[in-house]
Structure formats: C-alpha cells, structure tokens
mmCIF file of C-alpha atoms in Angstrom:
data_model
loop_
_atom_site.group_PDB
_atom_site.id
_atom_site.type_symbol
_atom_site.label_atom_id
_atom_site.label_comp_id
_atom_site.label_asym_id
_atom_site.label_seq_id
_atom_site.Cartn_x
_atom_site.Cartn_y
_atom_site.Cartn_z
ATOM 1 C CA MET A 1 -0.113 -0.052 0.103
ATOM 2 C CA THR A 2 1.144 3.364 -1.071
ATOM 3 C CA ILE A 3 0.606 6.942 0.463
ATOM 4 C CA GLY A 4 -0.376 9.634 -1.772
ATOM 5 C CA LEU A 5 -1.949 12.942 -2.154
ATOM 6 C CA ASN A 6 -3.494 13.853 1.465
ATOM 7 C CA GLY A 7 -2.503 10.360 2.666
ATOM 8 C CA CYS A 8 -5.177 8.818 0.212
ATOM 9 C CA ARG A 9 -4.300 5.171 0.272
ATOM 10 C CA HIS A 10 -4.154 3.464 -3.210
ATOM 11 C CA ALA A 11 -3.384 -0.537 -3.864
ATOM 12 C CA ALA A 12 32.600 24.414 2.950
ATOM 13 C CA GLN A 13 32.964 27.693 2.894
ATOM 14 C CA PRO A 14 30.783 30.039 1.253
ATOM 15 C CA THR A 15 31.814 32.077 -1.869
ATOM 16 C CA GLY A 16 30.406 35.090 -3.441
ATOM 17 C CA GLU A 17 29.327 36.781 0.001
ATOM 18 C CA GLY A 18 30.321 40.110 -0.340
ATOM 19 C CA ASP A 19 32.323 42.390 1.743
ATOM 20 C CA ARG A 20 33.251 41.350 5.533
ATOM 21 C CA ILE A 21 34.365 43.329 8.297
ATOM 22 C CA GLY A 22 38.050 42.833 8.747
ATOM 23 C CA THR A 23 38.455 41.884 4.608
ATOM 24 C CA PRO A 24 40.139 44.474 2.679
ATOM 25 C CA ALA A 25 37.830 45.902 0.075
ATOM 26 C CA GLY A 26 37.426 48.712 -2.106
ATOM 27 C CA ALA A 27 34.256 50.849 -2.401
ATOM 28 C CA VAL A 28 31.021 48.787 -2.794
ATOM 29 C CA GLU A 29 28.112 49.998 -4.583
ATOM 30 C CA VAL A 30 24.927 49.044 -2.182
ATOM 31 C CA LYS A 31 22.188 48.382 -4.279
ATOM 32 C CA GLU A 32 18.677 48.911 -3.218
ATOM 33 C CA TYR A 33 17.117 45.350 -3.470
ATOM 34 C CA THR A 34 14.918 43.971 -0.695
ATOM 35 C CA LYS A 35 14.043 40.133 -0.679
ATOM 36 C CA MET A 36 13.967 36.982 -2.356
ATOM 37 C CA LEU A 37 10.377 36.304 -3.231
ATOM 38 C CA VAL A 38 9.581 32.810 -2.087
ATOM 39 C CA THR A 39 6.519 32.628 -3.571
ATOM 40 C CA GLN A 40 8.109 33.103 -7.015
ATOM 41 C CA GLN A 41 10.859 29.946 -6.302
ATOM 42 C CA ALA A 42 8.975 26.954 -7.646
ATOM 43 C CA VAL A 43 11.385 24.494 -5.873
ATOM 44 C CA LEU A 44 10.369 25.777 -2.402
ATOM 45 C CA ARG A 45 7.117 24.482 -3.273
ATOM 46 C CA ARG A 46 8.661 20.804 -3.024
ATOM 47 C CA PHE A 47 9.562 20.695 0.379
ATOM 48 C CA TRP A 48 7.297 19.913 3.373
ATOM 49 C CA TYR A 49 6.119 22.351 5.684
ATOM 50 C CA ALA A 50 4.410 22.307 9.096
ATOM 51 C CA LEU A 51 1.033 24.305 8.817
ATOM 52 C CA MET A 52 -1.162 24.310 12.280
ATOM 53 C CA PRO A 53 -1.409 21.680 15.043
ATOM 54 C CA MET A 54 -3.994 18.321 14.090
ATOM 55 C CA THR A 55 -5.866 19.475 17.307
ATOM 56 C CA ALA A 56 -6.861 22.653 15.177
ATOM 57 C CA LEU A 57 -8.831 20.509 12.862
ATOM 58 C CA ASP A 58 -11.104 19.018 15.731
ATOM 59 C CA ASP A 59 -13.937 21.348 15.087
ATOM 60 C CA GLY A 60 -14.048 21.544 11.487
ATOM 61 C CA PRO A 61 -12.061 22.683 8.274
ATOM 62 C CA LYS A 62 -9.287 25.487 8.490
ATOM 63 C CA PRO A 63 -7.780 28.200 5.848
ATOM 64 C CA PHE A 64 -3.841 27.997 5.578
ATOM 65 C CA THR A 65 -2.168 30.405 2.973
ATOM 66 C CA LEU A 66 1.331 28.367 1.995
ATOM 67 C CA LEU A 67 3.680 30.074 -0.310
ATOM 68 C CA GLY A 68 0.796 32.205 -1.497
ATOM 69 C CA GLU A 69 -1.696 29.165 -2.084
ATOM 70 C CA LYS A 70 -4.789 29.349 -0.440
ATOM 71 C CA LEU A 71 -5.360 25.703 1.236
ATOM 72 C CA VAL A 72 -8.196 24.294 3.290
ATOM 73 C CA LEU A 73 -6.993 21.383 5.592
ATOM 74 C CA TRP A 74 -9.586 19.352 7.347
ATOM 75 C CA LYS A 75 -9.686 15.768 9.287
ATOM 76 C CA GLN A 76 -10.924 12.571 7.435
ATOM 77 C CA ALA A 77 -13.027 10.156 8.475
ATOM 78 C CA ASP A 78 -9.821 7.790 9.889
ATOM 79 C CA GLY A 79 -8.534 10.968 11.555
ATOM 80 C CA THR A 80 -5.741 11.883 8.849
ATOM 81 C CA PRO A 81 -5.578 15.476 7.385
ATOM 82 C CA ALA A 82 -6.293 16.179 3.967
ATOM 83 C CA ALA A 83 -5.257 19.619 2.109
ATOM 84 C CA LEU A 84 -7.014 21.103 -1.222
ATOM 85 C CA GLN A 85 -7.007 24.293 -2.800
ATOM 86 C CA ASP A 86 -9.483 26.339 -1.086
ATOM 87 C CA ARG A 87 -11.842 26.939 -3.855
ATOM 88 C CA CYS A 88 -14.715 25.174 -4.930
ATOM 89 C CA CYS A 89 -14.929 24.466 -8.524
ATOM 90 C CA HIS A 90 -18.429 25.184 -8.716
ATOM 91 C CA ARG A 91 -18.883 29.070 -8.107
ATOM 92 C CA THR A 92 -15.063 29.251 -6.351
ATOM 93 C CA ALA A 93 -16.548 29.867 -2.645
ATOM 94 C CA GLN A 94 -13.911 29.098 -0.175
ATOM 95 C CA LEU A 95 -14.021 25.351 1.059
ATOM 96 C CA SER A 96 -12.780 26.505 4.211
ATOM 97 C CA LYS A 97 -16.287 28.103 5.061
ATOM 98 C CA GLY A 98 -17.935 24.930 4.663
ATOM 99 C CA PHE A 99 -17.890 21.960 6.999
ATOM 100 C CA VAL A 100 -16.770 18.117 7.133
ATOM 101 C CA GLU A 101 -19.215 15.240 6.440
ATOM 102 C CA ASN A 102 -18.554 11.832 6.439
ATOM 103 C CA GLY A 103 -14.820 12.637 6.119
ATOM 104 C CA HIS A 104 -15.288 14.877 3.195
ATOM 105 C CA ILE A 105 -15.030 18.449 3.029
ATOM 106 C CA VAL A 106 -18.412 20.515 1.806
ATOM 107 C CA CYS A 107 -18.913 23.697 0.481
ATOM 108 C CA GLY A 108 -21.030 25.861 2.511
ATOM 109 C CA TYR A 109 -22.131 27.562 -0.726
ATOM 110 C CA HIS A 110 -24.225 24.801 -2.586
ATOM 111 C CA GLY A 111 -23.031 21.848 -0.582
ATOM 112 C CA TRP A 112 -20.917 19.827 -3.359
ATOM 113 C CA SER A 113 -18.528 17.426 -1.465
ATOM 114 C CA TYR A 114 -14.970 16.485 -2.286
ATOM 115 C CA ASP A 115 -12.893 13.591 -0.759
ATOM 116 C CA CYS A 116 -8.955 13.911 -0.118
ATOM 117 C CA SER A 117 -7.985 13.430 -4.045
ATOM 118 C CA GLY A 118 -10.349 16.678 -5.094
ATOM 119 C CA ALA A 119 -12.895 14.883 -6.769
ATOM 120 C CA CYS A 120 -16.338 15.791 -6.444
ATOM 121 C CA VAL A 121 -18.089 13.070 -5.030
ATOM 122 C CA LYS A 122 -21.728 14.358 -4.302
ATOM 123 C CA ILE A 123 -23.732 17.435 -6.060
ATOM 124 C CA PRO A 124 -27.037 17.824 -3.732
ATOM 125 C CA GLN A 125 -29.072 19.310 -6.914
ATOM 126 C CA SER A 126 -28.324 16.617 -9.014
ATOM 127 C CA PRO A 127 -28.829 13.213 -6.876
ATOM 128 C CA GLY A 128 -29.269 11.239 -9.728
ATOM 129 C CA SER A 129 -27.065 12.451 -12.204
ATOM 130 C CA ALA A 130 -23.394 11.625 -13.124
ATOM 131 C CA ILE A 131 -21.178 13.796 -11.601
ATOM 132 C CA PRO A 132 -19.051 15.592 -14.554
ATOM 133 C CA PRO A 133 -15.343 14.029 -14.720
ATOM 134 C CA GLY A 134 -13.884 17.253 -14.671
ATOM 135 C CA ALA A 135 -15.410 18.618 -11.403
ATOM 136 C CA LYS A 136 -12.123 18.480 -9.452
ATOM 137 C CA VAL A 137 -10.045 20.828 -6.997
ATOM 138 C CA LYS A 138 -6.628 20.617 -7.034
ATOM 139 C CA PRO A 139 -5.374 18.476 -3.725
ATOM 140 C CA PHE A 140 -1.944 18.882 -1.988
ATOM 141 C CA HIS A 141 0.554 16.171 -0.359
ATOM 142 C CA CYS A 142 -0.484 16.067 3.322
ATOM 143 C CA GLN A 143 -0.030 14.065 6.404
ATOM 144 C CA GLU A 144 0.390 14.063 10.104
ATOM 145 C CA LYS A 145 3.755 14.148 11.880
ATOM 146 C CA TYR A 146 4.568 15.125 15.366
ATOM 147 C CA GLY A 147 1.464 16.048 15.846
ATOM 148 C CA TYR A 148 1.117 19.042 13.082
ATOM 149 C CA VAL A 149 -0.180 18.910 9.866
ATOM 150 C CA TRP A 150 2.454 19.053 7.186
ATOM 151 C CA VAL A 151 1.861 20.052 3.492
ATOM 152 C CA ALA A 152 4.050 19.755 0.436
ATOM 153 C CA LEU A 153 2.486 21.878 -2.639
ATOM 154 C CA GLU A 154 4.461 19.455 -5.170
ATOM 155 C CA ALA A 155 6.161 15.967 -5.264
ATOM 156 C CA PRO A 156 8.504 16.641 -2.123
ATOM 157 C CA LEU A 157 12.133 16.374 -2.999
ATOM 158 C CA ARG A 158 12.885 15.254 0.885
ATOM 159 C CA ASP A 159 11.179 13.507 3.689
ATOM 160 C CA ILE A 160 9.967 15.623 6.500
ATOM 161 C CA PRO A 161 13.017 16.244 9.111
ATOM 162 C CA HIS A 162 13.779 13.231 11.527
ATOM 163 C CA PHE A 163 13.264 14.294 15.329
ATOM 164 C CA PRO A 164 14.756 11.305 16.952
ATOM 165 C CA GLU A 165 13.888 12.577 20.571
ATOM 166 C CA ASP A 166 9.842 12.304 19.361
ATOM 167 C CA GLY A 167 8.544 9.215 21.295
ATOM 168 C CA ALA A 168 12.120 8.115 22.633
ATOM 169 C CA PRO A 169 12.248 6.883 26.101
ATOM 170 C CA GLY A 170 12.887 9.323 28.631
ATOM 171 C CA TYR A 171 11.811 12.470 26.603
ATOM 172 C CA ARG A 172 8.539 14.636 26.885
ATOM 173 C CA ARG A 173 7.152 16.614 23.731
ATOM 174 C CA ILE A 174 5.980 20.108 24.528
ATOM 175 C CA PHE A 175 4.036 22.113 21.800
ATOM 176 C CA GLN A 176 5.417 25.691 22.255
ATOM 177 C CA PHE A 177 4.339 28.021 19.803
ATOM 178 C CA TYR A 178 2.341 28.708 16.427
ATOM 179 C CA GLU A 179 2.109 32.052 15.627
ATOM 180 C CA THR A 180 2.494 34.383 12.957
ATOM 181 C CA TRP A 181 5.673 36.869 12.371
ATOM 182 C CA LYS A 182 5.958 39.390 9.802
ATOM 183 C CA THR A 183 9.549 38.688 8.606
ATOM 184 C CA SER A 184 11.071 35.778 6.412
ATOM 185 C CA PRO A 185 11.941 31.999 6.959
ATOM 186 C CA LEU A 186 15.125 32.875 5.935
ATOM 187 C CA ARG A 187 15.953 35.702 8.648
ATOM 188 C CA MET A 188 14.563 33.443 11.073
ATOM 189 C CA MET A 189 16.748 30.606 10.275
ATOM 190 C CA GLU A 190 19.808 32.927 10.114
ATOM 191 C CA ASN A 191 19.098 34.165 13.763
ATOM 192 C CA SER A 192 18.554 30.571 15.107
ATOM 193 C CA PHE A 193 22.393 29.972 14.324
ATOM 194 C CA ASP A 194 23.602 33.544 15.069
ATOM 195 C CA ASN A 195 25.354 33.156 18.686
ATOM 196 C CA SER A 196 26.632 37.031 17.960
ATOM 197 C CA HIS A 197 22.871 38.422 18.951
ATOM 198 C CA PHE A 198 22.795 36.645 22.508
ATOM 199 C CA SER A 199 24.479 39.199 24.079
ATOM 200 C CA PHE A 200 22.096 42.137 23.032
ATOM 201 C CA VAL A 201 18.597 41.076 22.084
ATOM 202 C CA HIS A 202 18.645 38.453 25.165
ATOM 203 C CA LYS A 203 20.682 40.593 27.752
ATOM 204 C CA ALA A 204 17.213 40.618 29.861
ATOM 205 C CA ASN A 205 17.518 37.020 30.531
ATOM 206 C CA PHE A 206 20.507 34.889 29.358
ATOM 207 C CA GLY A 207 22.854 36.963 27.376
ATOM 208 C CA ILE A 208 26.132 38.498 28.649
ATOM 209 C CA LEU A 209 26.316 41.987 27.485
ATOM 210 C CA GLU A 210 29.892 42.293 28.464
ATOM 211 C CA GLN A 211 30.835 39.374 26.730
ATOM 212 C CA PRO A 212 29.759 40.027 22.914
ATOM 213 C CA GLN A 213 32.215 37.775 21.414
ATOM 214 C CA PRO A 214 30.376 34.599 20.013
ATOM 215 C CA ALA A 215 31.430 31.249 20.477
ATOM 216 C CA PRO A 216 32.862 29.529 17.419
ATOM 217 C CA TYR A 217 31.081 26.734 15.613
ATOM 218 C CA GLU A 218 32.179 23.545 14.337
ATOM 219 C CA PHE A 219 30.687 22.854 10.947
ATOM 220 C CA ASN A 220 29.867 19.676 9.016
ATOM 221 C CA GLU A 221 27.529 20.425 5.830
ATOM 222 C CA THR A 222 25.259 17.210 5.184
ATOM 223 C CA ASP A 223 22.917 15.751 2.669
ATOM 224 C CA TYR A 224 20.452 17.709 4.742
ATOM 225 C CA GLY A 225 21.734 21.071 5.393
ATOM 226 C CA PHE A 226 24.374 21.211 7.884
ATOM 227 C CA GLU A 227 25.406 20.427 11.852
ATOM 228 C CA ALA A 228 27.155 22.819 14.024
ATOM 229 C CA ILE A 229 28.539 22.170 17.340
ATOM 230 C CA THR A 230 29.533 24.520 20.097
ATOM 231 C CA THR A 231 29.699 25.634 23.830
ATOM 232 C CA VAL A 232 28.293 28.502 24.671
ATOM 233 C CA PRO A 233 28.167 30.380 27.984
ATOM 234 C CA ILE A 234 25.182 32.187 29.459
ATOM 235 C CA ARG A 235 23.778 33.979 32.390
ATOM 236 C CA ASN A 236 21.531 31.714 34.776
ATOM 237 C CA PRO A 237 19.172 34.121 36.746
ATOM 238 C CA GLU A 238 17.398 32.499 39.329
ATOM 239 C CA ALA A 239 14.047 32.352 37.262
ATOM 240 C CA SER A 240 16.196 29.748 35.061
ATOM 241 C CA HIS A 241 17.405 27.542 37.314
ATOM 242 C CA ARG A 242 14.512 25.150 36.834
ATOM 243 C CA VAL A 243 15.016 25.400 32.953
ATOM 244 C CA THR A 244 18.558 24.844 33.376
ATOM 245 C CA GLY A 245 18.732 22.246 35.889
ATOM 246 C CA THR A 246 21.320 24.465 37.820
ATOM 247 C CA THR A 247 22.154 27.077 40.220
ATOM 248 C CA GLU A 248 25.304 28.303 38.324
ATOM 249 C CA GLN A 249 25.656 32.036 38.344
ATOM 250 C CA ILE A 250 27.405 31.495 34.625
ATOM 251 C CA THR A 251 26.395 27.860 33.097
ATOM 252 C CA HIS A 252 27.086 26.625 29.634
ATOM 253 C CA ARG A 253 25.000 25.101 26.827
ATOM 254 C CA HIS A 254 26.357 22.310 24.503
ATOM 255 C CA LEU A 255 24.835 22.921 21.350
ATOM 256 C CA VAL A 256 24.618 20.154 18.477
ATOM 257 C CA ASN A 257 22.455 22.328 16.198
ATOM 258 C CA ARG A 258 21.168 21.402 12.630
ATOM 259 C CA TYR A 259 19.801 23.320 9.602
ATOM 260 C CA TYR A 260 17.296 21.590 7.274
ATOM 261 C CA LEU A 261 16.779 22.769 3.779
ATOM 262 C CA PRO A 262 14.843 24.921 3.008
ATOM 263 C CA PHE A 263 13.379 26.618 6.401
ATOM 264 C CA CYS A 264 13.694 24.152 9.456
ATOM 265 C CA ARG A 265 16.151 24.061 12.391
ATOM 266 C CA ARG A 266 17.156 21.896 15.638
ATOM 267 C CA PHE A 267 18.382 23.731 18.485
ATOM 268 C CA GLY A 268 20.234 20.666 19.934
ATOM 269 C CA CYS A 269 20.820 22.070 23.725
ATOM 270 C CA THR A 270 22.211 20.331 26.509
ATOM 271 C CA TYR A 271 23.050 21.935 30.005
ATOM 272 C CA PRO A 272 26.443 20.052 30.947
ATOM 273 C CA ALA A 273 25.899 20.839 34.725
ATOM 274 C CA SER A 274 22.971 19.267 34.995
ATOM 275 C CA GLY A 275 22.675 16.769 31.898
ATOM 276 C CA THR A 276 19.007 18.258 30.992
ATOM 277 C CA ASP A 277 18.308 18.338 27.564
ATOM 278 C CA HIS A 278 16.450 21.250 26.274
ATOM 279 C CA ILE A 279 15.963 20.577 22.184
ATOM 280 C CA ILE A 280 13.877 22.682 20.029
ATOM 281 C CA TYR A 281 12.915 21.956 16.628
ATOM 282 C CA ASN A 282 11.207 24.748 14.660
ATOM 283 C CA CYS A 283 9.558 25.107 11.412
ATOM 284 C CA ALA A 284 9.625 28.550 9.710
ATOM 285 C CA THR A 285 6.588 28.270 7.357
ATOM 286 C CA PRO A 286 6.243 30.808 4.207
ATOM 287 C CA ILE A 287 2.850 32.249 4.447
ATOM 288 C CA ASP A 288 3.682 34.458 1.406
ATOM 289 C CA ASP A 289 6.468 37.012 0.527
ATOM 290 C CA ASP A 290 5.881 38.872 3.636
ATOM 291 C CA ASN A 291 4.991 36.810 6.851
ATOM 292 C CA MET A 292 5.382 33.125 8.053
ATOM 293 C CA VAL A 293 4.385 30.838 10.787
ATOM 294 C CA LEU A 294 7.071 30.034 13.726
ATOM 295 C CA VAL A 295 6.000 26.443 14.810
ATOM 296 C CA GLN A 296 8.037 25.455 17.773
ATOM 297 C CA TRP A 297 8.526 22.092 19.381
ATOM 298 C CA LEU A 298 10.454 21.613 22.892
ATOM 299 C CA TYR A 299 11.851 17.829 23.892
ATOM 300 C CA ARG A 300 12.870 17.513 27.366
ATOM 301 C CA ASN A 301 14.875 14.417 29.273
ATOM 302 C CA ASP A 302 13.428 15.548 32.784
ATOM 303 C CA THR A 303 9.853 15.461 34.531
ATOM 304 C CA GLU A 304 6.879 17.572 34.745
ATOM 305 C CA GLU A 305 7.502 17.954 38.441
ATOM 306 C CA ALA A 306 11.292 18.968 37.813
ATOM 307 C CA CYS A 307 10.049 21.755 35.268
ATOM 308 C CA SER A 308 6.608 22.045 34.340
ATOM 309 C CA THR A 309 5.368 22.611 30.856
ATOM 310 C CA GLN A 310 3.867 26.206 31.492
ATOM 311 C CA GLU A 311 7.370 27.311 33.016
ATOM 312 C CA LEU A 312 8.880 26.155 29.931
ATOM 313 C CA ILE A 313 6.955 27.538 27.523
ATOM 314 C CA ASP A 314 6.714 30.882 29.634
ATOM 315 C CA TRP A 315 10.417 30.968 29.401
ATOM 316 C CA ASP A 316 10.806 30.186 25.852
ATOM 317 C CA ALA A 317 7.989 32.717 25.111
ATOM 318 C CA ALA A 318 10.043 35.792 26.454
ATOM 319 C CA ILE A 319 13.175 34.788 24.448
ATOM 320 C CA THR A 320 11.369 34.334 21.368
ATOM 321 C CA ALA A 321 9.457 37.275 21.372
ATOM 322 C CA GLU A 322 12.722 39.344 21.597
ATOM 323 C CA ASP A 323 13.877 37.383 18.465
ATOM 324 C CA ARG A 324 10.409 38.271 16.669
ATOM 325 C CA ASP A 325 11.109 42.044 17.931
ATOM 326 C CA ILE A 326 14.266 42.521 16.378
ATOM 327 C CA LEU A 327 13.680 40.466 13.258
ATOM 328 C CA GLU A 328 10.459 42.134 12.234
ATOM 329 C CA ALA A 329 12.196 45.376 12.552
ATOM 330 C CA THR A 330 14.819 44.019 9.899
ATOM 331 C CA ASP A 331 14.075 44.158 6.072
ATOM 332 C CA PRO A 332 11.934 41.165 5.505
ATOM 333 C CA ASP A 333 14.378 38.898 4.224
ATOM 334 C CA ALA A 334 18.254 38.385 3.496
ATOM 335 C CA CYS A 335 19.641 38.629 -0.085
ATOM 336 C CA VAL A 336 20.190 34.835 -1.405
ATOM 337 C CA ASP A 337 22.600 35.592 -3.793
ATOM 338 C CA THR A 338 25.393 37.473 -1.775
ATOM 339 C CA ARG A 339 27.005 38.911 -4.870
ATOM 340 C CA ARG A 340 24.429 41.257 -5.227
ATOM 341 C CA ARG A 341 26.300 42.868 -1.946
ATOM 342 C CA VAL A 342 23.233 44.230 -0.528
ATOM 343 C CA GLU A 343 24.940 43.380 3.254
ATOM 344 C CA PHE A 344 28.292 43.567 5.183
ATOM 345 C CA HIS A 345 29.520 40.246 7.007
ATOM 346 C CA MET A 346 31.365 39.294 9.996
ATOM 347 C CA PRO A 347 33.010 36.083 10.606
ATOM 348 C CA SER A 348 29.980 34.922 13.210
ATOM 349 C CA ASP A 349 27.882 35.419 10.397
ATOM 350 C CA LYS A 350 28.947 32.192 8.875
ATOM 351 C CA PRO A 351 26.216 29.977 9.674
ATOM 352 C CA GLY A 352 23.796 32.435 7.782
ATOM 353 C CA LEU A 353 26.260 32.475 4.821
ATOM 354 C CA ILE A 354 26.163 28.872 4.314
ATOM 355 C CA ILE A 355 22.511 28.875 4.526
ATOM 356 C CA ARG A 356 22.177 31.495 1.950
ATOM 357 C CA LYS A 357 24.755 29.588 0.062
ATOM 358 C CA GLN A 358 22.925 26.152 0.193
ATOM 359 C CA LEU A 359 19.517 27.981 -0.871
ATOM 360 C CA MET A 360 21.385 29.448 -3.712
ATOM 361 C CA ASP A 361 23.059 25.969 -4.855
ATOM 362 C CA LEU A 362 19.088 24.565 -4.273
ATOM 363 C CA LEU A 363 17.948 27.110 -6.891
ATOM 364 C CA THR A 364 21.027 26.432 -9.100
ATOM 365 C CA ALA A 365 20.508 22.703 -9.425
ATOM 366 C CA HIS A 366 16.784 23.218 -10.272
ATOM 367 C CA GLY A 367 17.675 25.773 -12.927
ATOM 368 C CA GLU A 368 16.160 28.439 -11.014
ATOM 369 C CA THR A 369 17.811 32.210 -10.203
ATOM 370 C CA GLU A 370 17.074 34.438 -7.114
ATOM 371 C CA ILE A 371 13.577 36.204 -7.552
ATOM 372 C CA PHE A 372 13.439 39.058 -5.715
ATOM 373 C CA ARG A 373 11.749 42.492 -5.843
ATOM 374 C CA PRO A 374 13.573 45.699 -7.064
#
C-alpha cells in the first residue's frame, strides 16, 4: 500500500558573500534590493512545511496560505489530514467556509462535497445525475507528523525532517508556539544560528552583555543542510534555575544544532552541569512574501515535576518574543545571492552565509535564479 496526495491510500566555506568586516575591500556600491520572493521560487513548493496542530482541525476545516497558495485543511474520517485548494470548482467559494461530512469537505455555498483527492463526490442538487469528470479541486500532499499537519505543494524532494527525540524513552514533547511573524523564513533561520546576537537581543535573560564575542561553531555540511556544534556560556538567573537544572550563576549550553533545507532547524541544547536536554525544533513556514508562521516544539529529558510545561513555555516565549521584535525590524528577507552585495558580513555570520549558499545552490540545481523585488 502506498500513501499519495493527502494520505489517500492506493493499491565549505561560502563564496561570493560580498564584503566582510576585517576583509580589505574597495568601495562597494550598495544597491537597493529587498528580498527573495519565496512565492516565486518553484523549488520551494517541493518541501514539507508544518502548518498547524492536528487539534486545530477537531472542530472543522481551517484555511491556511502556504507560499501564497490558499488551502483548506480538514480531518478525514480515519483521523488523517487532507489539503485541497480553498476554492470550490462550482462558484469558487472558499471550502474552508464549509464543513466536514463523512470525512469529506463540503462547500458551504451549495453543498458540493469533495474527497481527499479533490474529486467531487456529491452534488446535492442532482442526486440522480453523473458527476462531471472534470469536477475536481487541486489536491496537495498532506500528512500528520509530530502532532502537526504538514503539506508539500508539489512532489516533495525530501522527507519531513527526522526528530529522533519524538517518542524516544525519557523525552516529553511540548507544543510551544504556533504564531505568525512579519518576517521571512530565511531571517528566522539565520537568527537561529547567530550566537553573536545573544549578548544584545537576549541581555534581559541569558545574554552576557559584557561578553559580546560569540563562541565559534564546528561545522559539518550534510545531505540535509548542516550540523553546527559549539559550547556557549550564558547567564543563569534564578528564574531559569529550573529550566537549566542548575543554580550556577554562569552556566553553559552545549549545542548540537542542525539546519534542514529550506526552513527547519534543530536547537540541540544540553546543559552539561545538570545533564538536562532542552531540544527545540522550529519550522519557519512561509505564508507569502512578507509573513511566516513559526512552529516550535520542545523536547525535554526531565519530568513535569522538575520543570513544568507552563514554566518552559513561558521561559522560551520571552526569548522568542525578543527575536520576533528584532527580526520584524529588519528588511523582510536576506539576499540569497550574496554577490549582489546588499549587506556587510562578519566572521560570526558564517552559519547564515552557509544557509544562503545552500539555498542558492538549491535554486541553481533546479534551473532557477533568485527572484527578488527591485
């Protein structure tokens, strides 16, 4: 048995990165470019994105815009999710305004019903007539993973990233965030690997303002993106003692972070002083060229008694809000083709430059160039 669209069952160092601080260079003409238009890069449609928790579908269908494509999501009779274009083929009404009946999505305008393949299966006004063979709505690849609905708009190039902690003995899964940010997935991804912003953006909680020089990473590029390993000193105020599992005034995070093309990451944090794992996975899901949804999971190897779910959500919420505030104050996206020399760079920007290079290589491999708004 194979599972197709909607789960229906059928028998190095980056190059061309512009100018870096500390590197001799001549005068640079800084051009006025904005961002890569994610909705115009066809290859991005061939990856899986986390959209919303499965529980969001418990009370009926929901709309979602992914890479500019308007979708309707719903839960089928067997509990699996399905996704179609949010547009009835009869009079173009949004199917997300309808309801679910016998596992099918029903248009709220005239009651036309569709299965997970997008085929119309019922026209109430013509119960004795054959349904026109062309009466269909475009379906999309859809499945549940890690408690979320994941969608790929075209045949996926890769599987959904593997979260080895999910379901592993000794780990608990916490759904932390599902919220819309007015920034781009690339900005969010870069920020996730940027150790140099801790001292400033996060000075109110764990950042050490008087120690702005970031800890270096050890990089290993992989078939999915890269792995970056480092150990970072952080402040450990009393409010975070239960989070870190230690009372040290200055403690450390050992990080085994991973980047998954195009917009997923693992923050693989262990606190050596306590042995506590605080492992975060993010999916920065592009809504359109200006907005994204941040999905965040947390995996811990401790107990609810050691540090409660709400404490952990509140602690990471404050940190994430600081990231959101500064990222929404940047230009919506970074320049992927860094040969355009839109920004200056410093050595600690290496993770972001590798991300940009890998995205550029992805575009090139599929015959695309960066499409941006001049």
